[in-house]
GROMACS .gro file of C-alpha atoms in nm:
model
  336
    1UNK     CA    1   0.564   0.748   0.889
    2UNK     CA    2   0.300   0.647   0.620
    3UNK     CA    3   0.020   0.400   0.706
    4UNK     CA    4  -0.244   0.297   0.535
    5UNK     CA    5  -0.601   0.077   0.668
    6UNK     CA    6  -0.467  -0.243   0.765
    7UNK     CA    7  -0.728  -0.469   0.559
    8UNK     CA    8  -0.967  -0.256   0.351
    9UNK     CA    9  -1.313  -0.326   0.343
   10UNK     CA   10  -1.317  -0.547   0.057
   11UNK     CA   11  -1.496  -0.923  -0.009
   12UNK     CA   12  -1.196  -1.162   0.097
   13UNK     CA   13  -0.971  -1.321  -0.120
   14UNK     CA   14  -1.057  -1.698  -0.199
   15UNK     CA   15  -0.809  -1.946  -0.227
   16UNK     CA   16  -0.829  -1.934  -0.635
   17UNK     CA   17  -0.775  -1.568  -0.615
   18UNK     CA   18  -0.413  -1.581  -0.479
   19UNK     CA   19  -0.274  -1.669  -0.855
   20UNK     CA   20  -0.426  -1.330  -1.015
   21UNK     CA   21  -0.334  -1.139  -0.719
   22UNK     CA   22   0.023  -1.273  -0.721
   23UNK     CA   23   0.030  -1.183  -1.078
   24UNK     CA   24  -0.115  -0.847  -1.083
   25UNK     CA   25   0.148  -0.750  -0.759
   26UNK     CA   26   0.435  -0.910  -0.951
   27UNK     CA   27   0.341  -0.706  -1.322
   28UNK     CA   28   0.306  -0.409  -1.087
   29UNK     CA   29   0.651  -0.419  -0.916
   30UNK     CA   30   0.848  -0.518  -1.248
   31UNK     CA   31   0.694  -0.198  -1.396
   32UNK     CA   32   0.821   0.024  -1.108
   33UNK     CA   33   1.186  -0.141  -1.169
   34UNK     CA   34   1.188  -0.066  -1.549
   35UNK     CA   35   1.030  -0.445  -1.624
   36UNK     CA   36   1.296  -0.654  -1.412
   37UNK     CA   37   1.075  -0.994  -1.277
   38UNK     CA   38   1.401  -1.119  -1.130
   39UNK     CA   39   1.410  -0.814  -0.872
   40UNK     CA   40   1.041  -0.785  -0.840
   41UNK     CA   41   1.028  -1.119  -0.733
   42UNK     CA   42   1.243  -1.085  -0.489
   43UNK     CA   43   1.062  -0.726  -0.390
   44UNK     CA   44   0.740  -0.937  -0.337
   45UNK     CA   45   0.880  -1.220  -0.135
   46UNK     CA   46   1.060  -0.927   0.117
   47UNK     CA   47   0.709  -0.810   0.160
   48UNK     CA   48   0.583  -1.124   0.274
   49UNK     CA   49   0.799  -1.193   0.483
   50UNK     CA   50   0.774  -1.113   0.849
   51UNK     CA   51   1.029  -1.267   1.174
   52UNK     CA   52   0.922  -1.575   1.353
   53UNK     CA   53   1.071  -1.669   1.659
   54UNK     CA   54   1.177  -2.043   1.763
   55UNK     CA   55   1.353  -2.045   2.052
   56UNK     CA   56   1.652  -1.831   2.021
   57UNK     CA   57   1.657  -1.794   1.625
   58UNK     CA   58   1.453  -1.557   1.437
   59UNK     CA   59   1.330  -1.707   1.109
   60UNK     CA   60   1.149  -1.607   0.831
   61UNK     CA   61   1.251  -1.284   0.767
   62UNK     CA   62   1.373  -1.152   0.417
   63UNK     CA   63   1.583  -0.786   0.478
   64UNK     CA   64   1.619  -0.714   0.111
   65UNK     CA   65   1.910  -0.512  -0.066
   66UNK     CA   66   1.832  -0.398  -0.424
   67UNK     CA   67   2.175  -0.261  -0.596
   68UNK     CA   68   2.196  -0.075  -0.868
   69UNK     CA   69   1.964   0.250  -0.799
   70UNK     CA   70   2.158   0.543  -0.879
   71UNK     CA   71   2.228   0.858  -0.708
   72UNK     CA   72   2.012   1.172  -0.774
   73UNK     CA   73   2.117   1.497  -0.815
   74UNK     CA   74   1.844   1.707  -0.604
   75UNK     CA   75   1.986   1.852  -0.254
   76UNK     CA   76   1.877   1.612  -0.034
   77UNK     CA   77   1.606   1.749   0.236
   78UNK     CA   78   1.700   1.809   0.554
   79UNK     CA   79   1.432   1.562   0.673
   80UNK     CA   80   1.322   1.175   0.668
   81UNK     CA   81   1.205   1.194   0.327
   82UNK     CA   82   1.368   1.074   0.021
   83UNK     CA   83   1.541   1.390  -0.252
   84UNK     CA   84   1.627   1.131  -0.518
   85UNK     CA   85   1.363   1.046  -0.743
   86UNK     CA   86   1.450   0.736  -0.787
   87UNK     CA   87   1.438   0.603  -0.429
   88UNK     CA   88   1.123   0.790  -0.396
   89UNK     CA   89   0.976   0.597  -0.677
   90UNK     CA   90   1.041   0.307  -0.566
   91UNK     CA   91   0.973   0.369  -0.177
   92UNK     CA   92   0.644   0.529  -0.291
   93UNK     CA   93   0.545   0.152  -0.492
   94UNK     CA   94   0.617   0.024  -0.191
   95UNK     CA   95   0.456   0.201   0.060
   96UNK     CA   96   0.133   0.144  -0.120
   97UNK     CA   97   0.115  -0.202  -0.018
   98UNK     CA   98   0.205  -0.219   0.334
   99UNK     CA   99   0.025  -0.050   0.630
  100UNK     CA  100   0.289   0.104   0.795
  101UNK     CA  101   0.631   0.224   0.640
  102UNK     CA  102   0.908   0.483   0.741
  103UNK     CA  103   1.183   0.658   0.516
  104UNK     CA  104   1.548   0.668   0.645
  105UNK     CA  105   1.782   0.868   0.394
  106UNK     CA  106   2.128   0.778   0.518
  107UNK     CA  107   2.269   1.121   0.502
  108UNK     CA  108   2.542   1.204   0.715
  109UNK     CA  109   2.337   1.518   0.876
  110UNK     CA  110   2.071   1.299   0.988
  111UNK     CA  111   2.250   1.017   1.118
  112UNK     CA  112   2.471   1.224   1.295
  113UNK     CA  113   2.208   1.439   1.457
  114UNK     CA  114   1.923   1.190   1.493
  115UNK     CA  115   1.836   0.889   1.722
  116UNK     CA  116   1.795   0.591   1.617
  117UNK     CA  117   1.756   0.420   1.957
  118UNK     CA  118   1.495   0.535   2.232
  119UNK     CA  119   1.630   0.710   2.473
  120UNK     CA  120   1.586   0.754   2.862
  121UNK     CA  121   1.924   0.893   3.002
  122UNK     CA  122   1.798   1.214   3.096
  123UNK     CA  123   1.523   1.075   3.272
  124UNK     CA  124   1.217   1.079   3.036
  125UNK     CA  125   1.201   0.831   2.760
  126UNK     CA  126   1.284   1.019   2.412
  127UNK     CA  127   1.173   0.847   2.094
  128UNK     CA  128   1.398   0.653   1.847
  129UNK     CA  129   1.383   0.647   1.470
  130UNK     CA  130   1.348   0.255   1.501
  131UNK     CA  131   1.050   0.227   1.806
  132UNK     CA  132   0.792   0.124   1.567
  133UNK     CA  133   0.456  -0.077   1.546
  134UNK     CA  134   0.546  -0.436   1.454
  135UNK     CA  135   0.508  -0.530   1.086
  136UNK     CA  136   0.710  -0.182   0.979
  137UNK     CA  137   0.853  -0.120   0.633
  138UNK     CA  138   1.155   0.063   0.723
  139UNK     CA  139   1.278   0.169   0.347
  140UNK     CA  140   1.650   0.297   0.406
  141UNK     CA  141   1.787   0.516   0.119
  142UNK     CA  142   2.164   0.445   0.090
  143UNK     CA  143   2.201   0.632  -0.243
  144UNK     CA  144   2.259   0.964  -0.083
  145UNK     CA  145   2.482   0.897   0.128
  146UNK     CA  146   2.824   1.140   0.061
  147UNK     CA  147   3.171   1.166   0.194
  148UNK     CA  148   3.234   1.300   0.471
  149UNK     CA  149   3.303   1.201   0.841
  150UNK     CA  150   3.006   0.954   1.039
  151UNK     CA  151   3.072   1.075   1.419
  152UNK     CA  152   2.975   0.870   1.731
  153UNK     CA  153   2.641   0.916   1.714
  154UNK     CA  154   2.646   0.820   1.354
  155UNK     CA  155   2.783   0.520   1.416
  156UNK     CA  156   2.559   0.405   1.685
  157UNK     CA  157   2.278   0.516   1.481
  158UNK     CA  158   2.401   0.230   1.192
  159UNK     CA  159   2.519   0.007   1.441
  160UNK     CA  160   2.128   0.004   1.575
  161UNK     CA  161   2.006  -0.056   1.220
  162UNK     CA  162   2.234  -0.347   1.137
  163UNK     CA  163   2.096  -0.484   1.479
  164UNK     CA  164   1.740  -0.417   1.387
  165UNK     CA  165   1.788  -0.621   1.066
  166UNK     CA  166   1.956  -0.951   1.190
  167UNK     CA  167   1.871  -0.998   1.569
  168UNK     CA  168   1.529  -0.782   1.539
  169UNK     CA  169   1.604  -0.590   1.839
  170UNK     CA  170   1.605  -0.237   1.906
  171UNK     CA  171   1.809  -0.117   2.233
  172UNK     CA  172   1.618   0.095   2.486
  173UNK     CA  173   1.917   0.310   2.647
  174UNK     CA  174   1.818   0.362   3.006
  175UNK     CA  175   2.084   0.518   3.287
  176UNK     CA  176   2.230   0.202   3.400
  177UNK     CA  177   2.208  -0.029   3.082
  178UNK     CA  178   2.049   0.013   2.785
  179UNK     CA  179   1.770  -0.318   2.751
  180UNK     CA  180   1.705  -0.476   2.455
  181UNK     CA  181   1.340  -0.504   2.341
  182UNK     CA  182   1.253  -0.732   2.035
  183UNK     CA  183   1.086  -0.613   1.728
  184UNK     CA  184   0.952  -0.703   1.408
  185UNK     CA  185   1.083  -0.489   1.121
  186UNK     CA  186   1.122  -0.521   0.720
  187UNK     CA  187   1.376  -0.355   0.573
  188UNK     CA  188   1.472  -0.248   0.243
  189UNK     CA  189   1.790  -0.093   0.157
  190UNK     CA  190   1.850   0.063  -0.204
  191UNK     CA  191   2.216   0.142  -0.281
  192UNK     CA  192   2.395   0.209  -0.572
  193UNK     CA  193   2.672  -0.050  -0.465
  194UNK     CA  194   2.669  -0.348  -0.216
  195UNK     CA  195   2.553  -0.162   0.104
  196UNK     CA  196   2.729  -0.094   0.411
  197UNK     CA  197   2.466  -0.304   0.580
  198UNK     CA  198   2.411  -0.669   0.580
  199UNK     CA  199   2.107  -0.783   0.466
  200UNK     CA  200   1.966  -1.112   0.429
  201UNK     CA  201   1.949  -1.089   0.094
  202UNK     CA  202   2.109  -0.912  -0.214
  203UNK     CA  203   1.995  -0.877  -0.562
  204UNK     CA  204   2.153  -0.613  -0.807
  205UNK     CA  205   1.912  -0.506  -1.053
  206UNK     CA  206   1.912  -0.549  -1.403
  207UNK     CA  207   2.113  -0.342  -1.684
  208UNK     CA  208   1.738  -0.207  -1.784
  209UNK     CA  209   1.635  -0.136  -1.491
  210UNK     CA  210   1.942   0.107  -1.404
  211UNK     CA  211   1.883   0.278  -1.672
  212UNK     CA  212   1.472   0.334  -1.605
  213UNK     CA  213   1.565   0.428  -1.270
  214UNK     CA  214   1.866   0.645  -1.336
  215UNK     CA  215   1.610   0.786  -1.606
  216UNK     CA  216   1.333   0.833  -1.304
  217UNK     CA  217   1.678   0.988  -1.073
  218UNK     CA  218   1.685   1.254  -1.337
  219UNK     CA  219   1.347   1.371  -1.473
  220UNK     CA  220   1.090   1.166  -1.238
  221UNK     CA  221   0.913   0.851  -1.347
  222UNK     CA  222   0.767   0.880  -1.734
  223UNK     CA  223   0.462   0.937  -1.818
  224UNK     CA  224   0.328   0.590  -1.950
  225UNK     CA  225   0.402   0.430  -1.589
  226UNK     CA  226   0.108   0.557  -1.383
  227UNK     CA  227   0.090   0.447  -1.021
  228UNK     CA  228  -0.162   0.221  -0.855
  229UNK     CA  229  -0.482   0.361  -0.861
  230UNK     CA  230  -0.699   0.350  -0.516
  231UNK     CA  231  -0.891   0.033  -0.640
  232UNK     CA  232  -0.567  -0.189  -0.752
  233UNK     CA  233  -0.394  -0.052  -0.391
  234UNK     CA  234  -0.629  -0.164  -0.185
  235UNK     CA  235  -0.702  -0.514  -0.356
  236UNK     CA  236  -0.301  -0.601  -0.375
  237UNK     CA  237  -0.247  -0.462   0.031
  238UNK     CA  238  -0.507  -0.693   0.135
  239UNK     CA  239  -0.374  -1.017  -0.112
  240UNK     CA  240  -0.002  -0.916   0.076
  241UNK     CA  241  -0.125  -0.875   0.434
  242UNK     CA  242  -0.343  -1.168   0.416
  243UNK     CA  243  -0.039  -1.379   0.220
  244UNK     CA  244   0.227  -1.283   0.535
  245UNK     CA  245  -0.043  -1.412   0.760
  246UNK     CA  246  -0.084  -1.771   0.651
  247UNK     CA  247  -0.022  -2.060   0.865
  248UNK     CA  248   0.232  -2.222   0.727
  249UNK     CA  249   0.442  -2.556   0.774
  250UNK     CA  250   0.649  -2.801   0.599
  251UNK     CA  251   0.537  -3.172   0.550
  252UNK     CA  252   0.790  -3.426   0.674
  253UNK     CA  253   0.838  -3.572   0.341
  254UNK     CA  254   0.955  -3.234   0.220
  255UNK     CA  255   1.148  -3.165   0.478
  256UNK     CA  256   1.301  -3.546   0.394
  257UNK     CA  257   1.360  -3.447   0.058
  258UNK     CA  258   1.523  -3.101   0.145
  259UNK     CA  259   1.756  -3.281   0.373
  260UNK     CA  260   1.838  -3.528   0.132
  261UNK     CA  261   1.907  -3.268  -0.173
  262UNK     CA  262   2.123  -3.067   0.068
  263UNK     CA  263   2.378  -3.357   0.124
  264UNK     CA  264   2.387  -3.475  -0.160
  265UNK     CA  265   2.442  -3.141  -0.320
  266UNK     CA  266   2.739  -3.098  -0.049
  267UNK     CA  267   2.886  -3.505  -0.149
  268UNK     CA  268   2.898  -3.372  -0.527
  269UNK     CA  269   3.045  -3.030  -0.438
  270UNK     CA  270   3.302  -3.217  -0.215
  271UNK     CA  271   3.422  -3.497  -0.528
  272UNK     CA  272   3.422  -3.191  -0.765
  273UNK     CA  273   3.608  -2.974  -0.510
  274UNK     CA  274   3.368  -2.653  -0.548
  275UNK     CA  275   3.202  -2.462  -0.324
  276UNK     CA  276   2.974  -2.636  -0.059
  277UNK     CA  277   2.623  -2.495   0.013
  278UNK     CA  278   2.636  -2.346   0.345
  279UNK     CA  279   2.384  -2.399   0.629
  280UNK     CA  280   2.320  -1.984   0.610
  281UNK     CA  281   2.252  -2.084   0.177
  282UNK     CA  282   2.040  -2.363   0.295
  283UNK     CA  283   1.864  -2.122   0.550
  284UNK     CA  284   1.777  -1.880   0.261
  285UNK     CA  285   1.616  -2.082   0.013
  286UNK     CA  286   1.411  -2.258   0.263
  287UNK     CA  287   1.284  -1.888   0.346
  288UNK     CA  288   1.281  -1.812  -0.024
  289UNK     CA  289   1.025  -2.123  -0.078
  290UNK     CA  290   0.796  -2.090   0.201
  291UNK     CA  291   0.771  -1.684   0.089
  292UNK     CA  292   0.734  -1.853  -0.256
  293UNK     CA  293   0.447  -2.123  -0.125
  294UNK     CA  294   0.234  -1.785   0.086
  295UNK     CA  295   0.250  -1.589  -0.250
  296UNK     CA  296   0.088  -1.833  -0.424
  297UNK     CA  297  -0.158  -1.939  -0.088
  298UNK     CA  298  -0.028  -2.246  -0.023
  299UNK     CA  299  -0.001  -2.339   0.377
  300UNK     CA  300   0.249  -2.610   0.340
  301UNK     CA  301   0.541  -2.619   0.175
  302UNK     CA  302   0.547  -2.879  -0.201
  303UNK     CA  303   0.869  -2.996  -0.384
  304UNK     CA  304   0.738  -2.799  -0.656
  305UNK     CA  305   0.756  -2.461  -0.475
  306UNK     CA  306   1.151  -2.557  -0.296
  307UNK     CA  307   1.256  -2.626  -0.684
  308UNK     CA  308   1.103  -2.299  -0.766
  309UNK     CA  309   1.298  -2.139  -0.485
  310UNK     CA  310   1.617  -2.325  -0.641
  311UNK     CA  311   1.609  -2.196  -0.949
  312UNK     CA  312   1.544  -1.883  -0.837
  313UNK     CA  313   1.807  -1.840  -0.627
  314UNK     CA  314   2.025  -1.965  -0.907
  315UNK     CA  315   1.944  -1.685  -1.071
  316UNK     CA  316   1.969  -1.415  -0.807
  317UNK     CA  317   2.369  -1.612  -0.753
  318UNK     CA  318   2.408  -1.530  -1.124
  319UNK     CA  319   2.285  -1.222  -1.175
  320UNK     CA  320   2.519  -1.105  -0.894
  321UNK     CA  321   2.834  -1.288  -0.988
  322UNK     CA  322   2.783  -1.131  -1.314
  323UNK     CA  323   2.721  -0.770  -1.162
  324UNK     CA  324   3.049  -0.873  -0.944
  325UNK     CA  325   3.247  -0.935  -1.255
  326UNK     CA  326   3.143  -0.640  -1.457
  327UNK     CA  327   3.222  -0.406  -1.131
  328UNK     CA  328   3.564  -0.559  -1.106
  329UNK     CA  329   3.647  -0.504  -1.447
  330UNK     CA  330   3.564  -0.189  -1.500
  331UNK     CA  331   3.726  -0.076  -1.184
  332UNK     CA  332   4.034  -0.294  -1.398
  333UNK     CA  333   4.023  -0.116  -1.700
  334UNK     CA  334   4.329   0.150  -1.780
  335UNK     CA  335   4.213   0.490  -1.768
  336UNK     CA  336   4.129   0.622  -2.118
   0.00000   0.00000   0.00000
């Protein structure tokens, strides 16, 4: 587990500061993805985000998975640390910014001899990968995962991180029955294709950007991208921590005018016979904005900030129709 100091001793960040911040955090993660905005974007808003409970949903929470990051070639250490470069680069970008943050290669070693589920059948409670200090970054490396067979354990072990990610629970196994405890966990899954997990959200990166990072996969990052340095680090942790903290709400009128954009979205689908937005689409982008509004340190939601989150999910739907397409026809294509 990494951590850094929560909120750095640094003068706090005024309301006008939140643009330059935003900006300097967005330039920062484009330049670890080989320049891709659309994907940093998204990278930002996932750290933002944290879970919210109202009643019995959890809202606000943004489990990201970026596709596209190739495989590496180094053996992969029989540890929880990340062999390919490329994950590491990324992981490491990220780590910088949040206080606390945990690597999970998805090897078949370690998720078939690990646990990722505490532990108390033999009487004294044994430790789980995923019984961690709310607010978490739990970066999961799916790129190095091989054939072979996933036993039991294995199994469980995934079974307890698709858990963590949409009901933010982790399961306590005791002797009788195993109680379920809630949490509050990010997590960010890099695979080279669609992951085995579901996440709330998928973006595939761009053409550019799998070829910086397959570059980074083989030789390390180059020379002309530098990481943070201790100053930058510091200032964009404390703009993202205090950003995920806001209080935030929606005003009635927006919530009026998201209502009324929804239907009549669904009344023009319906006469054209396309696809309707679904409730779990809907769900999204209203996540999407109010990331969107904090990023920008706004406590209520405008109509300027849910178009934003439009169009950007039209882009993210896109992108990954296009990705789809390209997949499908390659996998098409006669062997040469």
């Amino acid at each position: 587990v990494q951590s850094h100091e929560l909120l750095p001793a640094l003068p706090p960040v005024q309301p006008s500061e939140y643009a330059g911040r935003r900006a300097m955090c967005l330039t920062h993660l484009a330049s670890v993805l080989g320049g891709d905005e659309l994907a940093a974007q998204y990278l930002l808003l996932h750290l933002l985000s944290k879970t919210v409970r109202v009643q019995d949903a959890k809202v606000g929470k943004l489990a990201l998975n970026l596709i596209g990051v190739p495989a590496g070639s180094e053996p992969q250490p029989a540890e929880f640390a990340f062999g390919n470069r490329a994950s590491r680069w990324v992981g490491e970008a990220v780590s910088q910014l949040v206080p606390f943050s945990v690597s999970v290669p998805f090897n078949l070693q370690l998720l078939n001899k690990s646990s990722f589920t505490p532990n108390a059948e033999q009487g004294d409670l044994r430790a789980g990968v995923l019984q961690l200090a709310p607010g978490t970054e739990v970066l999961c490396d799916e790129t190095c995962l091989s054939e072979g067979t996933l036993d039991e354990r294995g199994v469980r072990n995934l079974q307890a991180m698709q858990t963590a990610i949409i009901d933010q629970t982790v399961s306590y196994v005791y002797p009788f029955q195993p109680i379920e405890m809630p949490t509050s966990l990010r997590v960010l899954v890099l695979s080279t294709g669609k992951s085995i997990l579901h996440s709330d959200c998928e973006v595939h990166v761009s053409e550019s950007s799998r070829q910086f990072l397959a570059s980074v996969a083989r030789a390390g990052p180059p020379a002309d991208v530098r990481p943070l340095d201790p100053m930058h680090s510091e200032q964009l942790r404390q703009y993202v921590e205090l950003a995920r903290h806001l209080d935030f709400g929606i005003p009635k009128d927006v919530s009026d005018h998201i209502s009324g954009e929804y239907a009549a979205s669904r009344r023009n689908a319906h006469s054209k016979g396309e696809a309707m937005v679904t409730q779990e689409e809907l769900a999204l982008t209203i996540t999407v904005a109010r990331l969107i509004s904090v990023s920008k340190g706004e406590s209520e939601l405008s109509v300027e900030s849910w178009a934003e989150a439009v169009a950007l999910e039209q882009r993210r739907k896109e992108r990954n129709a296009q990705a789809k397409q390209k997949s499908t026809s390659k996998s098409a294509a006669p062997p040469s």
